[in-house]
Amino acid sequence: MKAAATEAVSGSPKLVLDLTETTFVDSTALGVIIGLVKRVRPVGGDVVLVNVDPEIARTLAITGLDELLNVFEHRDPAVAALIDG
């Protein structure tokens, strides 16, 4: 995940992470996401999450990451937010 995400933001600082097929994230995955956010926000980019499983949403809330990350139910509003933001 880290290599793919790093490669993705090298071309554009705006990234949508679609978690449709993801039912669990560990501390390593959360660290990668936080690292991406820290890398792209200073240059006007952002990382948004879409299709987040309820258990992952719970993990984000428990860790306080729901305050740091923008989470959307669907891809289109996420893309629109990146374009407008």
Short mmCIF file of C-alpha atoms in Angstrom, two decimals:
data_model
loop_
_atom_site.label_atom_id
_atom_site.label_comp_id
_atom_site.label_asym_id
_atom_site.label_seq_id
_atom_site.Cartn_x
_atom_site.Cartn_y
_atom_site.Cartn_z
CA MET A 1 0.00 0.00 0.00
CA LYS A 2 2.75 2.44 0.94
CA ALA A 3 4.60 2.11 -2.37
CA ALA A 4 1.43 2.41 -4.45
CA ALA A 5 0.19 5.41 -2.49
CA THR A 6 3.55 7.17 -2.64
CA GLU A 7 3.70 6.63 -6.39
CA ALA A 8 0.15 7.93 -6.80
CA VAL A 9 0.81 11.22 -5.01
CA SER A 10 4.05 11.81 -6.89
CA GLY A 11 1.96 12.67 -9.96
CA SER A 12 -0.80 14.58 -8.18
CA PRO A 13 -1.11 15.74 -4.58
CA LYS A 14 -4.83 14.85 -4.54
CA LEU A 15 -5.72 11.25 -3.79
CA VAL A 16 -8.97 9.33 -3.27
CA LEU A 17 -8.52 6.11 -1.30
CA ASP A 18 -11.45 3.81 -2.05
CA LEU A 19 -11.76 1.32 0.80
CA THR A 20 -14.61 -0.71 -0.71
CA GLU A 21 -12.75 -4.01 -0.41
CA THR A 22 -11.16 -3.15 2.95
CA THR A 23 -12.68 -4.38 6.20
CA PHE A 24 -9.75 -3.77 8.56
CA VAL A 25 -6.86 -1.34 8.86
CA ASP A 26 -3.97 -1.75 11.25
CA SER A 27 -1.60 0.83 12.68
CA THR A 28 0.73 0.44 9.70
CA ALA A 29 -2.03 1.32 7.22
CA LEU A 30 -3.12 4.26 9.35
CA GLY A 31 0.49 5.42 9.49
CA VAL A 32 0.73 5.30 5.70
CA ILE A 33 -2.44 7.35 5.35
CA ILE A 34 -1.25 9.92 7.90
CA GLY A 35 2.11 10.11 6.13
CA LEU A 36 0.38 10.80 2.83
CA VAL A 37 -1.72 13.55 4.38
CA LYS A 38 1.39 15.18 5.88
CA ARG A 39 3.13 14.98 2.52
CA VAL A 40 0.39 16.41 0.30
CA ARG A 41 -1.43 19.02 2.39
CA PRO A 42 1.53 21.42 2.56
CA VAL A 43 1.56 21.54 -1.27
CA GLY A 44 -2.19 22.11 -1.63
CA GLY A 45 -3.22 18.48 -1.90
CA ASP A 46 -5.34 16.18 0.18
CA VAL A 47 -6.19 12.55 0.80
CA VAL A 48 -9.84 11.56 1.12
CA LEU A 49 -11.36 8.20 1.99
CA VAL A 50 -14.46 6.71 0.37
CA ASN A 51 -16.60 3.64 0.99
CA VAL A 52 -15.30 3.22 4.53
CA ASP A 53 -16.44 0.08 6.36
CA PRO A 54 -18.27 0.82 9.65
CA GLU A 55 -15.53 -0.89 11.66
CA ILE A 56 -12.87 1.23 9.98
CA ALA A 57 -14.96 4.34 10.65
CA ARG A 58 -15.09 3.29 14.29
CA THR A 59 -11.30 2.90 14.36
CA LEU A 60 -10.91 6.36 12.83
CA ALA A 61 -13.23 7.82 15.48
CA ILE A 62 -11.48 6.06 18.37
CA THR A 63 -8.07 7.27 17.20
CA GLY A 64 -9.31 10.78 16.45
CA LEU A 65 -8.34 10.42 12.81
CA ASP A 66 -11.90 11.19 11.75
CA GLU A 67 -11.00 14.80 12.65
CA LEU A 68 -7.91 14.74 10.40
CA LEU A 69 -9.29 12.86 7.41
CA ASN A 70 -12.13 13.70 5.05
CA VAL A 71 -14.40 10.68 4.67
CA PHE A 72 -17.10 10.35 2.01
CA GLU A 73 -19.69 7.66 1.39
CA HIS A 74 -19.25 7.79 -2.38
CA ARG A 75 -16.52 8.57 -4.88
CA ASP A 76 -18.19 11.43 -6.80
CA PRO A 77 -18.55 13.80 -3.81
CA ALA A 78 -14.98 12.96 -2.78
CA VAL A 79 -13.62 13.85 -6.21
CA ALA A 80 -15.72 17.03 -6.26
CA ALA A 81 -14.33 18.05 -2.87
CA LEU A 82 -10.77 17.58 -4.11
CA ILE A 83 -11.46 19.60 -7.25
CA ASP A 84 -13.17 22.41 -5.32
CA GLY A 85 -10.73 22.36 -2.43
#
